[in-house]
Amino acid sequence: MRTSRLFSLLTQTNMWVWTVTLALLVGGTSGDRVIEGTVRLKGGQAPGTGNVLVFHNRRWGGICDDGWGRNSADVVCRMLGYPRALAQTMASYFGDVKKFWLDDVRCAGTETSITQCQSGRWGEHDCDDREAAGVFCDSSNYSVPIPTVIEALPGREQPDTKDEETATPTPKKEKPRHRRKKIPRYNLRLVNGRSPKEGRVEIKVKGRWGTICSDHWTMLEATVACKHAGQGYAQSAMPTSFFGGEEVDKFVMGVRCEGTEDKLWKCYHEEIRNVVCPKGELVAGVTCTDALPDLMPNASLIQTSSYLQDLPMYYLQCAMEENCAAPSAFRIRTKTRDWHAHSRRLLRFSSSTWNVGTADFLPEQRKEDWEWHLCHMHYHSMHVFAHYDLVDLHGNRAAEGHKASFCLEDVQCKAGVPKKYICKGFGDQGISPGCADDYLHDIDCQWIDITDVSPGSYIFKVVINPQYLVAELNYSNNAVTCNMDYTGVTINMYNCHNTKG
């Protein structure tokens, strides 16, 4: 009877009621039992935030952050009744965790349970207390899930549902109730290149070598392949049969990596078997290198420099030539004779992007291909150096912006590092290791046009090198994500932090 009363309470959507009810179930009497694979969050100060704990073998334990990505965070949030994840966290963002159950978790994003995702074996990991995975779930449209509980079997000892820090080990082992897709470990080599650092990617499965279809072969997958082969980092991802391999057996389709893995078999795979690529020439290849740049924007500068400005469109004419305004601005310019007097509301901010890598960051275009912009009187060396997004808490894009690189140079450098790039007078453009390029708030296009955005809470994101057109050592620090509250008159930018683009 006690369980039925608690279930009736769960029909209410009040978060407090749900939290108390779940606590009673977890710490309840002998009639209730937490099911294998249940998840909960710990350490967060708000609903839907915290390190992820999973229940296995009568104990709660954490998940290591190796390979922890947005898809996996989405699965956890949906298990808890939230529609999706706003962000994933690593490095024990919500506090240290003493016991871990899972490592190298890789989800496609469509699973209904974290135990259905690829991962290592239960309890096998190489993480310490400061490597726990966590989530920020979208709590704006929360729906209370029915907690996964089953009645204890007669004569069975009740589970220990204490936290991972205090639970008492038990020698009794239980088999998981969910099957997790397991990808076997495999060897990897690069074949038919002009040097050991390039070639088509081949993997060895059951004693046979075969290739990988490049239907989803990006710089992220190429980066992991180079590390797996022991050849450093990816300089380029080759999606066609530049290095041959059309007639070689194909073993894998749909590989998806976060870019932080050290082995390709740790990435998500649809399956390993003989497959037919959509086109015969879709054979994955790479070129690798030992030194690359690594761009990292300054999160605190974006947070402290953000402000609103209302500006007549008369002053935006050059910026509009670079599409740095919302679509409604262009409609007004087309249909209204006095369009110059119409104002736009701009979310302005400064950015400082540091090269924390081991090589110069250079534009993807050759110097002779740079585009001259007559209105601004400067060259564009990259069409999109940075992209800006403003999304609501349901994931809908409210506004966006972009910044073309017109003067990549060493504006500031660490002590002892000389400035190498000065773009004045058609000089070379780039960012040296240990130096930063600054785009201040008063420069054209250093904004998002939010004229049509309604008051509310949003996620603001700045992504540098968003299309991965320039190879980098690490793509997990290319972006800054912030929370932003907009009253219709003012903004409050907070919780800015570096994340993956």
Coordinates of C-alpha atoms in Angstrom, one line a residue:
M1 CA 0.0 0.0 0.0
R2 CA 2.9 2.3 0.8
T3 CA 4.2 2.0 -2.8
S4 CA 0.9 2.8 -4.4
R5 CA 0.5 5.9 -2.2
L6 CA 3.9 7.1 -3.4
F7 CA 3.1 6.5 -7.0
S8 CA 0.0 8.6 -6.6
L9 CA 2.2 11.4 -5.4
L10 CA 4.4 11.1 -8.5
T11 CA 1.5 12.3 -10.7
Q12 CA 2.2 15.8 -9.4
T13 CA 4.8 17.8 -11.4
N14 CA 6.1 19.7 -8.4
M15 CA 9.9 19.1 -8.3
W16 CA 10.0 19.1 -4.5
V17 CA 7.4 16.4 -4.3
W18 CA 9.3 14.3 -6.9
T19 CA 12.6 14.7 -5.0
V20 CA 11.1 13.7 -1.6
T21 CA 9.2 10.8 -3.2
L22 CA 12.3 9.4 -4.9
A23 CA 14.3 9.7 -1.7
L24 CA 11.7 7.6 0.1
L25 CA 11.8 5.0 -2.6
V26 CA 15.6 4.8 -2.6
G27 CA 15.8 4.6 1.2
G28 CA 12.6 2.7 1.6
T29 CA 11.6 -0.4 3.4
S30 CA 11.9 -4.0 2.3
G31 CA 9.1 -3.8 -0.2
D32 CA 11.0 -1.6 -2.7
R33 CA 14.0 -2.2 -4.8
V34 CA 15.9 0.1 -7.2
I35 CA 16.3 -1.5 -10.5
E36 CA 19.7 -2.1 -12.2
G37 CA 20.8 0.8 -14.3
T38 CA 18.8 3.5 -12.6
V39 CA 20.5 6.9 -12.7
R40 CA 20.3 10.0 -10.5
L41 CA 22.2 13.3 -10.1
K42 CA 24.3 14.4 -7.2
G43 CA 25.9 17.7 -6.2
G44 CA 23.9 20.2 -8.3
Q45 CA 22.4 23.2 -6.7
A46 CA 19.4 23.3 -9.2
P47 CA 17.0 20.6 -10.5
G48 CA 18.5 18.6 -13.4
T49 CA 22.1 19.3 -12.5
G50 CA 24.8 17.2 -10.9
N51 CA 27.3 14.4 -11.4
V52 CA 25.7 11.2 -12.8
L53 CA 25.4 8.2 -10.5
V54 CA 24.2 4.8 -11.8
F55 CA 22.9 1.9 -9.7
H56 CA 24.6 -1.4 -10.2
N57 CA 25.3 -4.4 -8.0
R58 CA 23.5 -2.9 -5.0
R59 CA 25.5 0.3 -5.0
W60 CA 25.5 3.8 -6.6
G61 CA 28.6 4.8 -8.5
G62 CA 29.7 7.5 -10.9
I63 CA 30.6 7.6 -14.6
C64 CA 34.1 8.5 -15.7
D65 CA 34.3 11.5 -18.1
D66 CA 36.4 9.8 -20.7
G67 CA 34.5 10.3 -23.9
W68 CA 31.6 11.9 -22.1
G69 CA 29.6 13.8 -24.7
R70 CA 26.3 15.5 -25.4
N71 CA 24.6 12.4 -26.7
S72 CA 25.3 10.5 -23.5
A73 CA 24.1 13.5 -21.4
D74 CA 20.9 13.6 -23.5
V75 CA 20.2 9.9 -22.6
V76 CA 20.7 10.5 -18.9
C77 CA 18.4 13.6 -18.9
R78 CA 15.6 11.8 -20.7
M79 CA 15.9 8.9 -18.2
L80 CA 15.2 11.5 -15.5
G81 CA 12.2 13.0 -17.2
Y82 CA 13.9 16.0 -18.9
P83 CA 13.6 16.6 -22.6
R84 CA 17.3 16.9 -23.3
A85 CA 20.7 18.1 -21.9
L86 CA 21.8 21.7 -22.1
A87 CA 25.4 20.7 -21.5
Q88 CA 27.6 17.9 -20.3
T89 CA 30.2 18.4 -17.6
M90 CA 33.5 16.7 -16.9
A91 CA 36.3 16.9 -14.3
S92 CA 33.9 16.4 -11.4
Y93 CA 32.3 19.7 -12.0
F94 CA 29.8 19.1 -9.2
G95 CA 32.3 17.6 -6.7
D96 CA 34.5 14.6 -6.3
V97 CA 33.2 11.0 -6.7
K98 CA 34.7 8.1 -4.8
K99 CA 33.4 5.1 -6.7
F100 CA 33.0 4.7 -10.4
W101 CA 30.9 2.1 -12.3
L102 CA 31.3 2.9 -15.9
D103 CA 34.0 4.3 -18.2
D104 CA 34.3 5.2 -21.9
V105 CA 30.5 5.6 -22.2
R106 CA 29.5 6.3 -25.8
C107 CA 25.8 6.9 -26.7
A108 CA 24.2 7.5 -30.1
G109 CA 21.6 9.6 -28.4
T110 CA 18.6 7.4 -29.2
E111 CA 19.0 4.9 -26.3
T112 CA 16.4 4.8 -23.6
S113 CA 18.9 3.8 -20.9
I114 CA 22.6 4.7 -20.3
T115 CA 23.2 0.9 -19.9
Q116 CA 22.3 0.4 -23.6
C117 CA 25.2 2.6 -24.7
Q118 CA 28.7 1.4 -25.5
S119 CA 31.0 1.4 -22.5
G120 CA 33.7 -0.6 -20.7
R121 CA 32.8 -3.4 -18.3
W122 CA 31.2 -2.6 -14.9
G123 CA 33.8 -1.3 -12.4
E124 CA 36.7 -1.2 -14.9
H125 CA 38.1 2.3 -15.2
D126 CA 41.2 4.4 -14.9
C127 CA 39.6 7.5 -13.4
D128 CA 40.3 9.3 -10.1
D129 CA 37.9 11.3 -7.9
R130 CA 38.1 14.4 -10.1
E131 CA 37.0 12.8 -13.4
A132 CA 33.3 12.4 -12.9
A133 CA 30.8 13.0 -15.7
G134 CA 27.8 15.3 -15.1
V135 CA 24.9 17.1 -16.8
F136 CA 22.9 20.2 -17.0
C137 CA 19.4 19.1 -18.0
D138 CA 16.8 21.2 -19.6
S139 CA 14.4 21.7 -16.7
S140 CA 12.0 24.1 -18.4
N141 CA 9.7 21.3 -19.6
Y142 CA 10.1 18.7 -16.9
S143 CA 7.9 15.7 -16.8
V144 CA 7.9 13.4 -13.8
P145 CA 9.0 9.9 -14.7
I146 CA 7.8 6.8 -12.9
P147 CA 10.8 5.6 -11.0
T148 CA 12.1 2.2 -12.0
V149 CA 11.5 0.0 -8.9
I150 CA 10.7 -3.7 -8.6
E151 CA 9.5 -5.7 -5.6
A152 CA 12.2 -7.7 -3.8
L153 CA 12.0 -11.4 -4.3
P154 CA 11.1 -13.5 -1.3
G155 CA 14.1 -14.4 0.8
R156 CA 16.4 -12.0 -1.1
E157 CA 18.6 -9.6 0.9
Q158 CA 17.7 -5.9 0.3
P159 CA 20.0 -3.7 -1.8
D160 CA 22.4 -1.2 -0.3
T161 CA 21.2 2.1 -1.8
K162 CA 23.7 4.4 -0.1
D163 CA 25.8 6.8 -2.0
E164 CA 29.0 5.7 -3.6
E165 CA 31.1 7.2 -0.8
T166 CA 29.4 5.3 2.0
A167 CA 28.1 2.1 0.5
T168 CA 29.5 -1.1 2.0
P169 CA 30.9 -3.5 -0.6
T170 CA 29.1 -6.8 -1.0
P171 CA 30.6 -10.0 -2.4
K172 CA 27.3 -10.8 -4.1
K173 CA 27.4 -10.1 -7.8
E174 CA 24.4 -9.6 -10.0
K175 CA 24.3 -9.7 -13.8
P176 CA 23.2 -6.5 -15.5
R177 CA 19.5 -6.5 -16.6
H178 CA 20.3 -4.5 -19.7
R179 CA 22.5 -5.5 -22.6
R180 CA 25.0 -2.9 -23.7
K181 CA 26.4 -2.9 -27.2
K182 CA 30.0 -3.8 -26.9
I183 CA 32.6 -3.0 -29.6
P184 CA 35.6 -5.3 -29.6
R185 CA 39.0 -3.8 -29.4
Y186 CA 40.9 -3.8 -32.7
N187 CA 44.2 -2.9 -34.1
L188 CA 44.5 0.0 -36.6
R189 CA 47.0 1.0 -39.2
L190 CA 47.5 3.5 -42.0
V191 CA 48.1 2.1 -45.5
N192 CA 49.3 3.3 -48.9
G193 CA 50.5 6.7 -47.7
R194 CA 53.6 8.5 -48.8
S195 CA 54.9 8.4 -45.2
P196 CA 53.9 6.6 -42.0
K197 CA 51.8 9.6 -41.1
E198 CA 49.2 9.3 -43.8
G199 CA 47.1 6.7 -45.6
R200 CA 43.7 5.0 -45.6
V201 CA 42.5 3.8 -42.2
E202 CA 42.3 0.0 -41.8
I203 CA 41.2 -2.0 -38.8
K204 CA 41.8 -5.7 -38.0
V205 CA 38.7 -7.7 -37.2
K206 CA 38.9 -11.5 -36.6
G207 CA 42.3 -11.7 -38.3
R208 CA 41.3 -9.7 -41.4
W209 CA 42.1 -6.1 -42.3
G210 CA 39.4 -3.9 -43.7
T211 CA 38.6 -0.3 -44.3
I212 CA 36.1 2.2 -42.8
C213 CA 33.3 3.9 -44.8
S214 CA 33.8 7.7 -44.6
D215 CA 30.0 8.5 -44.5
H216 CA 30.6 10.3 -41.3
W217 CA 34.4 10.9 -41.4
T218 CA 35.3 14.3 -39.9
M219 CA 38.3 15.9 -38.2
L220 CA 37.1 14.4 -34.9
E221 CA 37.2 10.9 -36.2
A222 CA 40.5 11.5 -38.0
T223 CA 42.0 13.0 -34.8
V224 CA 41.3 9.7 -32.9
A225 CA 42.5 7.6 -35.8
C226 CA 45.9 9.4 -35.8
K227 CA 46.2 9.0 -32.0
H228 CA 45.3 5.3 -32.3
A229 CA 47.9 4.8 -35.0
G230 CA 50.5 6.5 -32.8
Q231 CA 51.1 9.2 -35.4
G232 CA 50.2 12.3 -33.4
Y233 CA 47.2 14.4 -34.5
A234 CA 45.0 14.8 -37.6
Q235 CA 46.1 17.4 -40.1
S236 CA 43.2 16.5 -42.4
A237 CA 40.4 14.0 -42.8
M238 CA 40.2 12.4 -46.2
P239 CA 36.7 11.2 -47.0
T240 CA 37.5 9.7 -50.5
S241 CA 39.8 7.0 -51.7
F242 CA 42.8 9.2 -52.1
F243 CA 44.9 6.4 -50.7
G244 CA 43.0 3.6 -52.5
G245 CA 41.0 0.9 -50.9
E246 CA 37.9 0.7 -53.1
E247 CA 38.2 -3.1 -53.5
V248 CA 39.2 -3.8 -49.9
D249 CA 36.5 -5.2 -47.5
K250 CA 34.6 -2.6 -45.5
F251 CA 34.0 -3.3 -41.9
V252 CA 32.5 -0.2 -40.3
M253 CA 29.9 2.6 -41.1
G254 CA 28.8 5.5 -39.0
V255 CA 31.8 6.0 -36.7
R256 CA 31.2 9.0 -34.4
C257 CA 33.9 10.4 -32.0
E258 CA 34.0 13.2 -29.5
G259 CA 37.7 13.8 -30.5
T260 CA 39.0 13.1 -27.0
E261 CA 39.3 9.3 -27.3
D262 CA 42.7 7.7 -27.7
K263 CA 41.4 4.6 -29.6
L264 CA 39.0 4.5 -32.4
W265 CA 37.2 1.5 -30.9
K266 CA 36.2 3.7 -28.0
C267 CA 34.1 5.9 -30.3
Y268 CA 30.5 5.1 -31.2
H269 CA 30.0 2.5 -33.9
E270 CA 26.8 1.5 -35.6
E271 CA 28.2 -2.1 -35.9
I272 CA 31.3 -4.0 -36.9
R273 CA 30.6 -6.4 -39.8
N274 CA 31.0 -6.5 -43.6
V275 CA 29.2 -3.5 -44.9
V276 CA 28.5 -1.8 -48.2
C277 CA 29.5 1.9 -48.3
P278 CA 27.0 4.2 -50.0
K279 CA 29.6 4.8 -52.6
G280 CA 32.6 2.6 -53.3
E281 CA 35.0 5.5 -53.1
L282 CA 33.9 6.4 -49.6
V283 CA 37.1 5.1 -47.8
A284 CA 38.3 6.9 -44.7
G285 CA 41.9 8.3 -44.8
V286 CA 44.0 10.7 -42.8
T287 CA 47.1 12.8 -42.8
C288 CA 48.7 13.2 -39.4
T289 CA 51.2 15.6 -37.8
D290 CA 53.0 16.1 -34.4
A291 CA 52.3 19.8 -34.0
L292 CA 49.1 21.8 -34.3
P293 CA 47.5 24.9 -33.0
D294 CA 44.8 24.8 -30.3
L295 CA 42.4 27.8 -30.0
M296 CA 40.8 28.6 -26.7
P297 CA 38.5 31.7 -26.2
N298 CA 38.6 33.6 -23.0
A299 CA 35.3 32.8 -21.2
S300 CA 35.5 35.4 -18.5
L301 CA 36.0 38.2 -21.0
I302 CA 32.9 37.3 -22.9
Q303 CA 30.9 37.2 -19.6
T304 CA 32.1 40.6 -18.3
S305 CA 32.1 42.5 -21.6
S306 CA 28.6 41.7 -22.8
Y307 CA 26.0 44.6 -23.1
L308 CA 23.2 45.8 -25.3
Q309 CA 23.2 48.6 -27.8
D310 CA 20.4 50.1 -29.9
L311 CA 21.9 51.3 -33.2
P312 CA 20.2 52.8 -36.3
M313 CA 20.7 50.7 -39.4
Y314 CA 22.4 53.7 -41.1
Y315 CA 25.5 52.6 -39.1
L316 CA 25.2 49.0 -40.0
Q317 CA 25.5 49.2 -43.8
C318 CA 29.0 47.7 -44.0
A319 CA 28.1 45.0 -41.5
M320 CA 25.0 44.1 -43.4
E321 CA 27.2 43.5 -46.5
E322 CA 28.7 40.7 -44.4
N323 CA 25.2 39.4 -43.3
C324 CA 25.8 40.5 -39.7
A325 CA 22.1 41.3 -39.0
A326 CA 18.9 39.3 -38.5
P327 CA 16.7 38.5 -41.5
S328 CA 14.2 41.1 -40.5
A329 CA 16.7 43.9 -41.0
F330 CA 17.2 42.9 -44.7
R331 CA 13.4 42.8 -45.2
I332 CA 13.1 46.3 -43.7
R333 CA 15.9 47.6 -46.0
T334 CA 14.1 46.1 -49.0
K335 CA 10.6 47.3 -48.3
T336 CA 11.0 50.5 -46.3
R337 CA 12.2 53.8 -47.7
D338 CA 13.4 55.2 -44.3
W339 CA 15.2 52.0 -43.3
H340 CA 18.3 54.0 -42.3
A341 CA 16.4 55.3 -39.2
H342 CA 15.2 51.9 -38.0
S343 CA 17.1 50.7 -35.0
R344 CA 18.5 47.2 -34.3
R345 CA 19.3 45.9 -30.8
L346 CA 22.7 44.3 -30.7
L347 CA 24.2 42.0 -28.1
R348 CA 27.8 43.2 -28.1
F349 CA 30.8 41.5 -26.4
S350 CA 34.6 41.3 -26.7
S351 CA 36.5 38.1 -27.4
S352 CA 40.1 37.1 -26.9
T353 CA 41.2 33.8 -28.5
W354 CA 44.5 32.2 -27.3
N355 CA 46.6 29.7 -29.2
V356 CA 47.5 27.2 -26.5
G357 CA 48.8 24.7 -29.0
T358 CA 52.3 23.9 -30.4
A359 CA 52.1 25.4 -33.9
D360 CA 50.8 28.6 -35.6
F361 CA 47.1 28.9 -36.3
L362 CA 46.9 29.9 -40.0
P363 CA 43.8 30.8 -42.1
E364 CA 42.5 27.9 -44.2
Q365 CA 42.7 30.1 -47.3
R366 CA 45.9 30.8 -49.1
K367 CA 46.9 34.5 -49.1
E368 CA 46.2 34.9 -52.8
D369 CA 42.7 33.7 -52.2
W370 CA 41.8 36.2 -49.4
E371 CA 38.7 38.3 -50.2
W372 CA 38.9 42.1 -50.2
H373 CA 36.0 43.8 -48.5
L374 CA 35.7 47.3 -50.0
C375 CA 33.3 48.8 -47.4
H376 CA 35.5 47.8 -44.5
M377 CA 38.7 48.2 -46.5
H378 CA 40.3 44.9 -45.3
Y379 CA 40.9 41.3 -46.4
H380 CA 39.0 38.4 -45.1
S381 CA 41.3 35.4 -44.5
M382 CA 38.5 33.1 -43.2
H383 CA 34.8 33.4 -44.1
V384 CA 33.7 32.2 -40.7
F385 CA 36.3 32.4 -37.9
A386 CA 33.6 32.4 -35.2
H387 CA 29.9 31.6 -35.0
Y388 CA 27.5 32.9 -32.3
D389 CA 24.3 31.2 -31.3
L390 CA 21.5 32.2 -28.9
V391 CA 19.1 29.3 -28.2
D392 CA 16.2 29.1 -25.8
L393 CA 16.0 26.4 -23.1
H394 CA 14.1 24.1 -25.5
G395 CA 17.0 24.2 -28.0
N396 CA 15.3 26.5 -30.5
R397 CA 17.6 29.0 -32.1
A398 CA 16.5 32.6 -31.3
A399 CA 19.3 34.4 -33.0
E400 CA 22.7 33.9 -34.5
G401 CA 25.8 35.7 -35.8
H402 CA 29.2 35.2 -37.2
K403 CA 32.6 36.8 -37.5
A404 CA 34.9 36.6 -40.6
S405 CA 38.6 36.9 -39.8
F406 CA 39.8 40.1 -41.3
C407 CA 43.0 40.6 -39.3
L408 CA 44.3 37.5 -37.5
E409 CA 47.3 38.7 -35.6
D410 CA 49.3 38.4 -32.4
V411 CA 47.6 41.2 -30.3
Q412 CA 49.0 40.0 -27.0
C413 CA 51.5 37.4 -26.1
K414 CA 52.8 35.8 -22.9
A415 CA 56.1 37.0 -21.5
G416 CA 59.0 36.1 -23.6
V417 CA 56.9 35.2 -26.7
P418 CA 57.6 37.6 -29.6
K419 CA 54.8 38.8 -31.8
K420 CA 55.1 37.2 -35.3
Y421 CA 51.9 38.1 -37.1
I422 CA 50.9 41.7 -37.9
C423 CA 48.3 42.0 -40.6
K424 CA 48.7 45.7 -41.3
G425 CA 49.6 46.4 -45.0
F426 CA 48.5 43.0 -46.3
G427 CA 50.8 41.3 -43.9
D428 CA 50.7 37.6 -43.0
Q429 CA 47.8 36.6 -40.7
G430 CA 47.9 34.0 -38.0
I431 CA 48.1 33.4 -34.2
S432 CA 51.4 32.2 -32.7
P433 CA 51.5 29.7 -29.8
G434 CA 51.4 31.6 -26.6
C435 CA 49.6 34.6 -28.2
A436 CA 46.0 35.8 -28.6
D437 CA 44.0 37.7 -31.2
D438 CA 41.4 40.1 -29.8
Y439 CA 38.2 41.3 -31.3
L440 CA 36.8 44.0 -29.1
H441 CA 33.1 44.8 -28.6
D442 CA 33.1 48.0 -30.8
I443 CA 34.1 46.2 -34.0
D444 CA 31.5 45.5 -36.7
C445 CA 29.9 42.0 -36.5
Q446 CA 31.2 41.5 -32.9
W447 CA 27.6 41.0 -31.9
I448 CA 24.3 39.1 -32.3
D449 CA 21.3 41.0 -33.6
I450 CA 18.6 40.2 -31.0
T451 CA 16.0 42.8 -32.1
D452 CA 13.4 40.1 -32.6
V453 CA 14.2 38.1 -29.5
S454 CA 11.6 37.9 -26.7
P455 CA 12.5 38.4 -23.1
G456 CA 13.5 35.1 -21.3
S457 CA 16.3 32.8 -20.4
Y458 CA 18.7 31.7 -23.1
I459 CA 22.0 29.8 -23.7
F460 CA 24.6 32.0 -25.5
K461 CA 27.4 30.2 -27.3
V462 CA 30.5 31.4 -29.1
V463 CA 32.4 28.9 -31.2
I464 CA 35.8 29.5 -32.7
N465 CA 36.8 27.6 -35.9
P466 CA 33.3 26.1 -35.9
Q467 CA 33.7 24.1 -39.1
Y468 CA 37.0 22.6 -38.0
L469 CA 38.5 24.0 -41.3
V470 CA 41.9 24.5 -39.5
A471 CA 43.2 21.4 -37.7
E472 CA 43.8 21.7 -34.0
L473 CA 45.2 19.6 -31.2
N474 CA 42.0 19.7 -29.2
Y475 CA 38.4 20.6 -30.2
S476 CA 36.9 20.3 -26.7
N477 CA 37.8 23.9 -25.7
N478 CA 36.9 25.8 -28.8
A479 CA 33.7 27.3 -27.5
V480 CA 32.3 29.4 -24.6
T481 CA 28.8 28.6 -23.4
C482 CA 26.9 31.0 -21.1
N483 CA 23.6 31.4 -19.5
M484 CA 21.8 34.7 -20.3
D485 CA 18.7 36.3 -18.9
Y486 CA 17.1 39.0 -21.1
T487 CA 14.5 41.3 -19.6
G488 CA 13.7 43.1 -22.8
V489 CA 15.9 46.0 -21.6
T490 CA 18.9 44.5 -20.0
I491 CA 20.9 41.2 -20.0
N492 CA 22.6 39.2 -17.3
M493 CA 25.4 37.0 -18.7
Y494 CA 26.6 34.4 -16.2
N495 CA 28.1 30.9 -15.8
C496 CA 30.4 31.3 -18.9
H497 CA 32.7 28.3 -19.4
N498 CA 34.8 26.7 -22.1
T499 CA 33.3 23.7 -23.8
K500 CA 33.3 21.8 -27.1
G501 CA 32.2 23.6 -30.2

